[in-house]
Structures are given as C-alpha cells and as structure tokens.
Short mmCIF file of C-alpha atoms in Angstrom, two decimals:
data_model
loop_
_atom_site.label_atom_id
_atom_site.label_comp_id
_atom_site.label_asym_id
_atom_site.label_seq_id
_atom_site.Cartn_x
_atom_site.Cartn_y
_atom_site.Cartn_z
CA UNK B 1 151.90 -8.42 37.39
CA UNK B 2 149.36 -10.60 35.72
CA UNK B 3 150.05 -14.13 34.71
CA UNK B 4 150.52 -14.92 31.05
CA UNK B 5 147.42 -16.51 29.65
CA UNK B 6 147.37 -18.48 26.44
CA UNK B 7 144.01 -17.49 25.07
CA UNK B 8 143.83 -13.87 26.15
CA UNK B 9 144.27 -12.44 22.69
CA UNK B 10 143.12 -13.44 19.26
CA UNK B 11 145.69 -15.08 17.01
CA UNK B 12 147.01 -13.21 14.03
CA UNK B 13 146.55 -14.81 10.65
CA UNK B 14 149.40 -17.06 9.55
CA UNK B 15 151.81 -15.95 12.22
CA UNK B 16 153.17 -17.20 15.49
CA UNK B 17 154.99 -15.71 18.47
CA UNK B 18 157.71 -17.37 20.45
CA UNK B 19 158.86 -16.23 23.89
CA UNK B 20 162.34 -17.14 25.09
CA UNK B 21 162.91 -16.73 28.81
CA UNK B 22 166.40 -17.16 30.11
CA UNK B 23 169.13 -15.43 32.02
CA UNK B 24 171.76 -15.51 29.28
CA UNK B 25 170.88 -12.83 26.73
CA UNK B 26 173.53 -13.64 24.13
CA UNK B 27 172.57 -17.30 23.91
CA UNK B 28 168.96 -16.27 23.49
CA UNK B 29 169.94 -13.88 20.73
CA UNK B 30 171.86 -16.53 18.85
CA UNK B 31 169.06 -19.05 19.17
CA UNK B 32 166.52 -16.50 17.97
CA UNK B 33 168.63 -15.75 14.92
CA UNK B 34 168.97 -19.45 14.19
CA UNK B 35 165.19 -19.84 14.35
CA UNK B 36 164.72 -16.88 12.04
CA UNK B 37 167.17 -18.37 9.54
CA UNK B 38 165.07 -21.53 9.12
CA UNK B 39 162.78 -21.62 6.09
CA UNK B 40 159.15 -21.25 7.08
CA UNK B 41 155.83 -20.41 5.49
CA UNK B 42 154.44 -18.11 8.13
CA UNK B 43 155.37 -14.93 9.94
CA UNK B 44 157.19 -15.41 13.19
CA UNK B 45 157.97 -12.96 15.97
CA UNK B 46 160.40 -13.86 18.72
CA UNK B 47 160.35 -12.13 22.08
CA UNK B 48 163.27 -12.34 24.45
CA UNK B 49 162.92 -11.87 28.17
CA UNK B 50 165.25 -12.32 31.09
CA UNK B 51 162.48 -13.27 33.46
CA UNK B 52 158.73 -13.10 33.93
CA UNK B 53 156.49 -11.27 34.56
CA UNK B 54 156.68 -9.27 31.39
CA UNK B 55 156.36 -5.54 31.94
CA UNK B 56 152.73 -4.57 31.71
CA UNK B 57 153.24 -1.30 29.87
CA UNK B 58 153.74 -2.86 26.46
CA UNK B 59 151.21 -5.61 26.91
CA UNK B 60 148.78 -4.29 24.31
CA UNK B 61 151.47 -4.27 21.65
CA UNK B 62 152.38 -7.89 22.17
CA UNK B 63 150.75 -10.60 20.07
CA UNK B 64 149.40 -13.81 21.50
CA UNK B 65 152.29 -15.93 22.75
CA UNK B 66 152.12 -19.43 21.30
CA UNK B 67 155.12 -21.14 22.83
CA UNK B 68 157.22 -20.27 25.88
CA UNK B 69 160.71 -21.72 26.02
CA UNK B 70 162.49 -21.56 29.35
CA UNK B 71 166.23 -21.70 28.82
CA UNK B 72 168.25 -23.29 31.60
CA UNK B 73 172.01 -23.24 31.44
CA UNK B 74 173.40 -26.33 33.05
CA UNK B 75 176.47 -24.43 34.19
CA UNK B 76 174.66 -21.84 36.32
CA UNK B 77 172.34 -22.47 39.22
CA UNK B 78 171.06 -18.93 38.87
CA UNK B 79 169.37 -19.72 35.59
CA UNK B 80 167.45 -22.57 37.22
CA UNK B 81 166.33 -20.30 40.07
CA UNK B 82 165.37 -17.61 37.60
CA UNK B 83 163.27 -20.04 35.60
CA UNK B 84 161.59 -21.42 38.71
CA UNK B 85 160.71 -17.93 39.84
CA UNK B 86 159.30 -17.04 36.41
CA UNK B 87 157.20 -20.20 36.28
CA UNK B 88 154.95 -18.75 38.94
CA UNK B 89 153.84 -16.02 36.59
CA UNK B 90 152.57 -18.35 33.91
CA UNK B 91 148.94 -19.38 33.89
CA UNK B 92 148.28 -23.08 34.46
CA UNK B 93 146.59 -23.57 31.10
CA UNK B 94 149.86 -22.71 29.38
CA UNK B 95 151.33 -25.96 30.59
CA UNK B 96 149.00 -27.97 28.37
CA UNK B 97 151.73 -28.26 25.79
CA UNK B 98 152.66 -24.63 25.17
CA UNK B 99 155.68 -24.62 27.44
CA UNK B 100 159.02 -26.23 26.80
CA UNK B 101 162.23 -26.40 28.79
CA UNK B 102 165.50 -26.04 26.92
CA UNK B 103 168.64 -27.13 28.73
CA UNK B 104 171.81 -25.81 27.14
CA UNK B 105 175.45 -26.53 27.70
CA UNK B 106 175.04 -30.29 27.94
CA UNK B 107 178.10 -30.80 25.80
CA UNK B 108 180.47 -30.10 28.71
CA UNK B 109 179.69 -32.55 31.45
CA UNK B 110 182.53 -31.42 33.70
CA UNK B 111 180.96 -28.04 34.35
CA UNK B 112 177.55 -29.17 35.52
CA UNK B 113 176.20 -27.23 38.45
CA UNK B 114 172.65 -28.48 38.19
CA UNK B 115 171.67 -32.06 38.85
CA UNK B 116 169.60 -33.74 36.17
CA UNK B 117 167.20 -34.80 38.91
CA UNK B 118 166.12 -31.21 39.32
CA UNK B 119 165.44 -30.99 35.59
CA UNK B 120 163.42 -34.18 35.59
CA UNK B 121 161.48 -32.94 38.58
CA UNK B 122 160.61 -29.80 36.63
CA UNK B 123 159.53 -31.93 33.73
CA UNK B 124 157.30 -34.11 35.90
CA UNK B 125 155.76 -31.29 37.90
CA UNK B 126 154.95 -29.16 34.90
CA UNK B 127 154.25 -31.96 32.42
CA UNK B 128 156.28 -30.25 29.72
CA UNK B 129 158.89 -31.61 27.37
CA UNK B 130 162.56 -31.01 28.04
CA UNK B 131 164.92 -30.47 25.13
CA UNK B 132 168.64 -30.84 25.62
CA UNK B 133 171.05 -28.99 23.37
CA UNK B 134 174.50 -27.48 23.09
CA UNK B 135 174.27 -24.04 21.60
CA UNK B 136 178.00 -23.73 20.95
CA UNK B 137 177.86 -26.11 18.02
CA UNK B 138 176.37 -24.73 14.81
CA UNK B 139 174.75 -27.96 13.75
CA UNK B 140 173.04 -28.56 17.06
CA UNK B 141 171.91 -24.96 17.12
CA UNK B 142 170.31 -25.37 13.70
CA UNK B 143 168.66 -28.65 14.72
CA UNK B 144 167.30 -27.14 17.93
CA UNK B 145 165.99 -24.19 15.94
CA UNK B 146 164.20 -26.58 13.59
CA UNK B 147 162.65 -28.46 16.50
CA UNK B 148 161.51 -25.25 18.16
CA UNK B 149 160.06 -24.05 14.89
CA UNK B 150 158.07 -27.25 14.46
CA UNK B 151 156.79 -27.07 18.03
CA UNK B 152 155.84 -23.45 17.47
CA UNK B 153 153.87 -24.41 14.38
CA UNK B 154 151.93 -27.01 16.33
CA UNK B 155 151.31 -24.76 19.33
CA UNK B 156 150.10 -21.93 17.11
CA UNK B 157 147.52 -24.24 15.58
CA UNK B 158 149.01 -24.23 12.08
CA UNK B 159 149.06 -28.00 11.80
CA UNK B 160 145.54 -29.36 11.37
CA UNK B 161 144.78 -32.38 13.48
CA UNK B 162 147.65 -31.96 15.92
CA UNK B 163 147.05 -29.75 18.92
CA UNK B 164 149.60 -28.63 21.50
CA UNK B 165 148.17 -31.08 24.01
CA UNK B 166 148.48 -34.04 21.61
CA UNK B 167 152.05 -33.13 20.93
CA UNK B 168 152.79 -32.79 24.63
CA UNK B 169 151.38 -36.21 25.39
CA UNK B 170 153.33 -37.65 22.45
CA UNK B 171 156.59 -36.24 23.77
CA UNK B 172 155.81 -37.48 27.25
CA UNK B 173 154.95 -41.04 26.31
CA UNK B 174 158.20 -41.46 24.40
CA UNK B 175 160.28 -39.95 27.21
CA UNK B 176 158.85 -42.20 29.87
CA UNK B 177 160.74 -45.31 28.76
CA UNK S 1 142.89 -8.82 13.08
CA UNK S 2 142.92 -10.36 9.59
CA UNK S 3 146.03 -9.41 7.72
CA UNK S 4 146.78 -10.27 4.12
CA UNK S 5 149.42 -12.96 3.83
CA UNK S 6 153.09 -12.25 3.19
CA UNK S 7 154.07 -11.78 -0.41
CA UNK S 8 151.12 -13.30 -2.25
CA UNK S 9 148.67 -11.09 -4.19
CA UNK S 10 145.37 -10.00 -2.64
CA UNK S 11 143.08 -12.96 -2.15
CA UNK S 12 139.89 -10.94 -2.73
CA UNK S 13 137.74 -12.08 -5.66
CA UNK S 14 138.03 -9.89 -8.75
CA UNK S 15 135.28 -9.25 -11.30
CA UNK S 16 137.30 -10.47 -14.28
CA UNK S 17 138.79 -14.01 -14.31
CA UNK S 18 142.47 -14.07 -13.46
CA UNK S 19 145.05 -15.86 -15.62
CA UNK S 20 145.47 -19.54 -14.75
CA UNK S 21 148.77 -19.84 -12.78
CA UNK S 22 148.01 -17.06 -10.30
CA UNK S 23 144.72 -18.64 -9.28
CA UNK S 24 146.33 -22.01 -8.59
CA UNK S 25 148.89 -20.37 -6.29
CA UNK S 26 146.22 -18.55 -4.32
CA UNK S 27 143.87 -21.38 -3.59
CA UNK S 28 146.24 -23.71 -1.68
CA UNK S 29 147.31 -20.77 0.42
CA UNK S 30 143.70 -19.92 1.18
CA UNK S 31 142.96 -23.51 2.04
CA UNK S 32 145.95 -23.64 4.35
CA UNK S 33 144.80 -20.47 6.06
CA UNK S 34 141.34 -21.96 6.45
CA UNK S 35 142.78 -25.09 8.06
CA UNK S 36 144.85 -22.96 10.42
CA UNK S 37 141.87 -20.90 11.45
CA UNK S 38 139.77 -24.02 11.99
CA UNK S 39 142.45 -25.52 14.21
CA UNK S 40 142.87 -22.33 16.19
CA UNK S 41 139.11 -22.05 16.59
CA UNK S 42 138.92 -25.60 17.90
CA UNK S 43 141.68 -24.90 20.42
CA UNK S 44 139.99 -21.73 21.66
CA UNK S 45 136.65 -23.52 21.98
CA UNK S 46 138.24 -26.32 23.95
CA UNK S 47 139.94 -23.84 26.24
CA UNK S 48 136.67 -21.95 26.78
CA UNK S 49 134.84 -25.17 27.58
CA UNK S 50 137.59 -26.16 30.00
CA UNK S 51 137.33 -22.88 31.82
CA UNK S 52 133.58 -23.18 32.11
CA UNK S 53 133.89 -26.64 33.61
CA UNK S 54 135.68 -25.19 36.62
CA UNK S 55 138.86 -26.53 38.19
CA UNK S 56 138.24 -28.61 41.30
CA UNK S 57 141.45 -29.48 43.04
CA UNK S 58 140.52 -31.47 46.08
CA UNK S 59 142.73 -34.43 46.82
CA UNK S 60 139.83 -36.86 46.57
CA UNK S 61 139.08 -35.86 43.02
CA UNK S 62 142.72 -35.78 42.10
CA UNK S 63 142.95 -39.56 42.06
CA UNK S 64 139.83 -39.82 39.94
CA UNK S 65 141.22 -37.31 37.48
CA UNK S 66 144.56 -39.08 37.23
CA UNK S 67 142.83 -42.38 36.57
CA UNK S 68 140.60 -40.72 34.02
CA UNK S 69 143.67 -39.21 32.43
CA UNK S 70 145.41 -42.58 32.18
CA UNK S 71 142.35 -44.16 30.64
CA UNK S 72 142.12 -41.37 28.13
CA UNK S 73 145.80 -41.67 27.32
CA UNK S 74 145.45 -45.42 26.77
CA UNK S 75 142.51 -44.84 24.49
CA UNK S 76 144.49 -42.20 22.68
CA UNK S 77 147.31 -44.68 22.13
CA UNK S 78 144.87 -47.25 20.79
CA UNK S 79 143.30 -44.76 18.44
CA UNK S 80 146.70 -43.60 17.27
CA UNK S 81 147.84 -47.14 16.47
CA UNK S 82 144.60 -47.99 14.72
CA UNK S 83 144.88 -44.80 12.69
CA UNK S 84 148.45 -45.64 11.81
CA UNK S 85 147.42 -49.13 10.71
CA UNK S 86 144.61 -47.76 8.60
CA UNK S 87 146.95 -45.26 6.97
CA UNK S 88 149.42 -48.04 6.19
CA UNK S 89 146.64 -50.15 4.74
CA UNK S 90 145.39 -47.30 2.60
CA UNK S 91 148.90 -46.52 1.39
CA UNK S 92 149.37 -50.16 0.49
CA UNK S 93 146.13 -50.12 -1.50
CA UNK S 94 147.17 -46.96 -3.29
CA UNK S 95 150.54 -48.46 -4.04
CA UNK S 96 149.00 -51.63 -5.41
CA UNK S 97 146.59 -49.62 -7.51
CA UNK S 98 149.39 -47.49 -8.94
CA UNK S 99 151.40 -50.62 -9.74
CA UNK S 100 148.45 -52.19 -11.49
CA UNK S 101 147.83 -49.09 -13.58
CA UNK S 102 151.49 -48.91 -14.49
CA UNK S 103 151.61 -52.55 -15.46
CA UNK S 104 148.60 -52.06 -17.73
CA UNK S 105 150.62 -49.76 -20.00
CA UNK S 106 153.14 -51.73 -21.94
CA UNK S 107 156.30 -49.63 -21.94
CA UNK S 108 159.80 -50.67 -20.84
CA UNK S 109 159.37 -49.84 -17.16
CA UNK S 110 156.07 -51.70 -17.00
CA UNK S 111 157.74 -54.78 -18.42
CA UNK S 112 160.47 -54.54 -15.80
CA UNK S 113 157.83 -54.28 -13.12
CA UNK S 114 155.90 -57.24 -14.50
CA UNK S 115 159.10 -59.32 -14.63
CA UNK S 116 159.96 -58.42 -11.06
CA UNK S 117 156.44 -59.24 -9.89
CA UNK S 118 156.50 -62.62 -11.67
CA UNK S 119 159.91 -63.35 -10.16
CA UNK S 120 158.55 -62.46 -6.76
CA UNK S 121 155.58 -64.78 -7.27
CA UNK S 122 157.86 -67.67 -8.28
CA UNK S 123 160.12 -67.10 -5.31
CA UNK S 124 157.14 -66.95 -2.97
CA UNK S 125 155.83 -70.23 -4.33
CA UNK S 126 159.23 -71.83 -3.89
CA UNK S 127 159.33 -70.48 -0.35
CA UNK S 128 155.90 -71.93 0.41
CA UNK S 129 156.93 -75.35 -0.90
CA UNK S 130 160.14 -75.34 1.11
CA UNK S 131 158.24 -74.33 4.19
CA UNK S 132 155.82 -77.21 3.64
CA UNK S 133 158.72 -79.65 3.31
CA UNK S 134 160.32 -78.24 6.42
CA UNK S 135 157.10 -78.70 8.32
CA UNK S 136 156.79 -82.33 7.15
CA UNK S 137 160.34 -83.11 8.16
CA UNK S 138 159.82 -81.47 11.50
CA UNK S 139 156.67 -83.51 12.04
CA UNK S 140 158.57 -86.72 11.28
CA UNK S 141 161.34 -85.71 13.61
CA UNK S 142 158.86 -85.00 16.36
CA UNK S 143 157.19 -88.40 15.87
CA UNK S 144 160.58 -90.12 16.09
CA UNK S 145 161.46 -88.19 19.21
CA UNK S 146 158.17 -89.13 20.78
CA UNK S 147 158.79 -92.81 20.03
CA UNK S 148 162.27 -92.58 21.45
CA UNK S 149 160.89 -91.01 24.57
CA UNK S 150 158.31 -93.78 24.99
CA UNK S 151 160.98 -96.45 24.50
CA UNK S 152 163.22 -94.80 27.03
CA UNK S 153 160.43 -94.66 29.55
CA UNK S 154 159.65 -98.36 28.98
CA UNK S 155 163.36 -99.09 29.45
CA UNK S 156 163.33 -97.26 32.73
CA UNK S 157 160.25 -99.15 33.90
CA UNK S 158 161.81 -102.51 33.06
CA UNK S 159 165.05 -101.66 34.78
CA UNK S 160 163.17 -100.65 37.86
CA UNK S 161 161.19 -103.86 37.87
CA UNK S 162 164.40 -105.90 37.50
CA UNK S 163 165.93 -103.97 40.36
CA UNK S 164 162.94 -104.65 42.60
CA UNK S 165 162.92 -108.34 41.73
CA UNK S 166 166.61 -108.68 42.49
CA UNK S 167 166.06 -107.09 45.84
CA UNK S 168 163.17 -109.40 46.58
CA UNK S 169 165.17 -112.47 45.67
CA UNK S 170 168.04 -111.44 47.87
CA UNK S 171 165.75 -110.99 50.82
CA UNK S 172 163.85 -114.19 50.28
CA UNK S 173 167.02 -116.18 49.59
CA UNK S 174 168.42 -115.17 52.89
CA UNK S 175 165.60 -116.02 55.22
CA UNK S 176 162.25 -117.55 54.39
CA UNK S 177 163.00 -119.89 51.53
CA UNK S 178 165.58 -121.74 53.56
CA UNK S 179 163.19 -122.13 56.46
CA UNK S 180 160.41 -123.36 54.21
CA UNK S 181 162.71 -125.81 52.44
CA UNK S 182 163.86 -127.15 55.78
CA UNK S 183 160.31 -127.68 56.91
CA UNK S 184 159.34 -129.33 53.65
CA UNK S 185 162.33 -131.68 53.84
CA UNK S 186 161.50 -132.66 57.37
CA UNK S 187 157.87 -133.32 56.44
CA UNK S 188 158.97 -135.39 53.49
CA UNK S 189 161.31 -137.47 55.61
CA UNK S 190 158.65 -138.21 58.20
CA UNK S 191 156.16 -139.11 55.49
CA UNK S 192 158.68 -141.45 53.89
CA UNK S 193 159.43 -143.08 57.21
CA UNK S 194 155.73 -143.57 57.89
CA UNK S 195 155.16 -145.02 54.44
CA UNK S 196 158.09 -147.44 54.96
CA UNK S 197 156.68 -148.55 58.27
CA UNK S 198 153.22 -149.07 56.84
CA UNK S 199 154.65 -151.06 53.93
CA UNK S 200 156.66 -153.26 56.29
CA UNK S 201 153.50 -153.85 58.30
CA UNK S 202 151.59 -154.86 55.17
CA UNK S 203 154.38 -157.25 54.20
CA UNK S 204 154.55 -158.88 57.55
CA UNK S 205 150.75 -159.25 57.66
CA UNK S 206 150.64 -160.92 54.27
CA UNK S 207 153.63 -163.20 55.01
CA UNK S 208 152.54 -163.85 58.54
CA UNK S 209 149.02 -164.87 57.45
CA UNK S 210 150.72 -167.73 55.56
CA UNK S 211 148.50 -167.20 52.55
CA UNK S 212 149.95 -168.41 49.27
CA UNK S 213 150.25 -165.01 47.73
CA UNK S 214 152.04 -166.27 44.57
CA UNK S 215 148.83 -167.88 43.30
CA UNK S 216 146.46 -164.97 43.74
CA UNK S 217 147.51 -162.44 41.13
CA UNK S 218 146.15 -159.43 43.04
CA UNK S 219 148.01 -160.32 46.22
CA UNK S 220 151.13 -160.94 44.08
CA UNK S 221 150.85 -157.53 42.57
CA UNK S 222 150.49 -155.89 45.99
CA UNK S 223 153.51 -157.73 47.50
CA UNK S 224 155.73 -157.01 44.52
CA UNK S 225 154.67 -153.42 44.59
CA UNK S 226 155.41 -153.28 48.28
CA UNK S 227 158.85 -154.83 47.71
CA UNK S 228 159.58 -152.26 45.15
CA UNK S 229 158.40 -149.52 47.42
CA UNK S 230 160.37 -150.82 50.36
CA UNK S 231 163.53 -151.11 48.29
CA UNK S 232 162.96 -147.60 46.96
CA UNK S 233 162.27 -145.97 50.25
CA UNK S 234 165.05 -147.93 51.96
CA UNK S 235 167.52 -146.05 49.83
#
C-alpha cells in the first residue's frame, strides 16, 4: 500500500524500467511490444499494471521504475477514473518529469466519452506531458513507441546533461502556446 | 548492483595488451556508462537535497514558490537560448575551419569550393552596391517628398490667407467703407464751399478797396490765382 517512490532503489547499470498503467490490457501489450521492437542500446524492462498500487509481495524483485505512463482511452470514462484513482498512490516527487499521460483512440472523434478539458486539467494539476496517439495504426504506434523510448532514456538518466525535470519543463513550455 | 553490459566482452583490465579493434569498442561503451552513472548520481543527489530541504506547503509560501519558479524558468530559457547561440557559433567556426583546410589542398573538389566561394563574394559585392544605390535613390525620393509636402503646406497657408482677405473685404465693403466715404465726401464738400466763400471774400476786398491791382505784380498774382480757384471750385 505504499506509494511508488522514484529514488527508493538503486538504478541498474545501462538499463531502464517502464511502467504502463491502464485499464486496457491488450493495448498495453501491443504498445510494450512496439517499444521492445525499437532499436536501443540499453536493457529495458516493461511492467504492465491495470492500476496502482502495485502488489507489495513482489516489490523486492522489481527494479527502479524510471517512467510511469498512464494510459487513458478516450472512449471509456472508466479508464480516466482508474488513472485518477491510481495517481493517488504515486509519490509527489515522481511528477517532476517521470510521469507521462498517454491518451489513445484520438483517431475516432465520434466516440469520445471524455472531454479534453479533463485531460488538460490533469496535465495542469500534475505538471506532466500529455501524449496523444492512436494505437490502431501501425505507424503511429511505432512513433509513439519511439517517443516513449526517448523519454525513458532521459528519465533513466542515460542522456548526460538532460534530466527528467529539464525535459518536463521543455515539453510544458512548448505546449503552453 | 553492477552488471556487465549486454553482449560486449568483459571490461576488466587484462594483464596482456588486447588486439587493437576490441579495445576501441570497449572504451566508448565504458565512457557512455560513466556518463550515465554520473547523470544518475546527480539526479539522486538533487533528490536527496530536495528531501532534506523539507516541503512547506502553506498558501503564503505557495505564491513565493510560484514566482521563484517562473523566474527560474525564465532564466532557464535565457540560458538555453544563449547555449544554442554559442553552439551555432562554434559550429560555424568549425565549418569555416574545415572549409579553409579543404581549400588549402588543391584537388578538384577544393577548386569547386574556391570557385563557389569567389562567386559568392562577387555576388555579395554586387548586392552591397545595389543596396547602396537603392538607399541613395530612396534618400532622393524622400527629399523630393519632403519638398512637395512643404510646398503643399505653403499652398494651404496662402489659400487660407486669400480666403480670410476675401471675407474681410466683403464685410468692409458692405458697411464701414461706405460710411467713411460718405463722411469724407461731406467733409470735402464743406471744405470746398468754405474755400470758395473765402476766395470770394478776398476778391471782393481787393476789388472793393479800389486798389489798382494790375500794376502790383504780387496783387495781380493773387487775384489771378483766386480767379482760377473760383472758376475751379465753381465747377
């Protein structure tokens, strides 16, 4: 029942861990496979979860989580509620750039159940970037995977000179136009 | 928790020197690992320092922190742009240096580069000359426009003055001038009448005194003058 903390554990050498939290398991699976398909120079481990808090039994086996991606499906209000409930179990220091919101299903505008205002409110309250994507299309899936991989690299500290906080502020200043 | 990296050979130093290519593959990897560890160390240190500082969240301090944050973000932007400019400048210097070195060797590509550079220089000179001419012509045009403006303003002034004068004349013509002319005419008439009377009186005195005025030249002059005057004013 403890909150996830970013600096609880020591990082492993040349590796990074990504946590995908979302209600739709199959979409998560496909996205994880797309991320694994991308060429990369470090070891990556992807953890999938339907909601937080993560079960405490296997906590000692888990590596340090570098980036949490909350997946919100624009067609289901339940995913938004799920994500909002899980956000309470994340430590505040995670939101300094190590959290990202991924909104899927934006290709079909006629099926929207969630207002974009709610998404922007999430973005403003938690000061985290929001990525929009459509996981049905292969190309967009690959692009999203590349973006997530790059963010993961930065959040895991593999890019010298760019920290997660810098990247977060960069994303925010360009989105505030 | 140090683990050896993926597929590369063991990075531990060996007693005998390794063959060349293997060493060159190892070292960049080691350097990259070192950079990663340094970055991760910096992040952990920052986080530890942040935790030690404590997290006050009273409303009063919230405003101060948001202002602080905005200031820091502005400074960050400034530093980012200055860094970007410096990088551009450095890249430009490197580029120029590479070009110079290339031009120093005299092979076919270098000649092409030299020709292009000379062409660029000629075109730039032509551009500068044309810009100078343009500026001169623009200056002349501006001077002409200024003159035209001054002339137009003078024209307006003159027209206004004419307008005012015409108005004045109309007013005067209607009232005062006529009155004044009337008065002057009346005065003149009375003066003339008086002069006639006085001349007649002089004549009658001279004639009535029965002096022989034809002999005395001065008296003759006076009477003739008076005759003339009487005949003139009798008109």
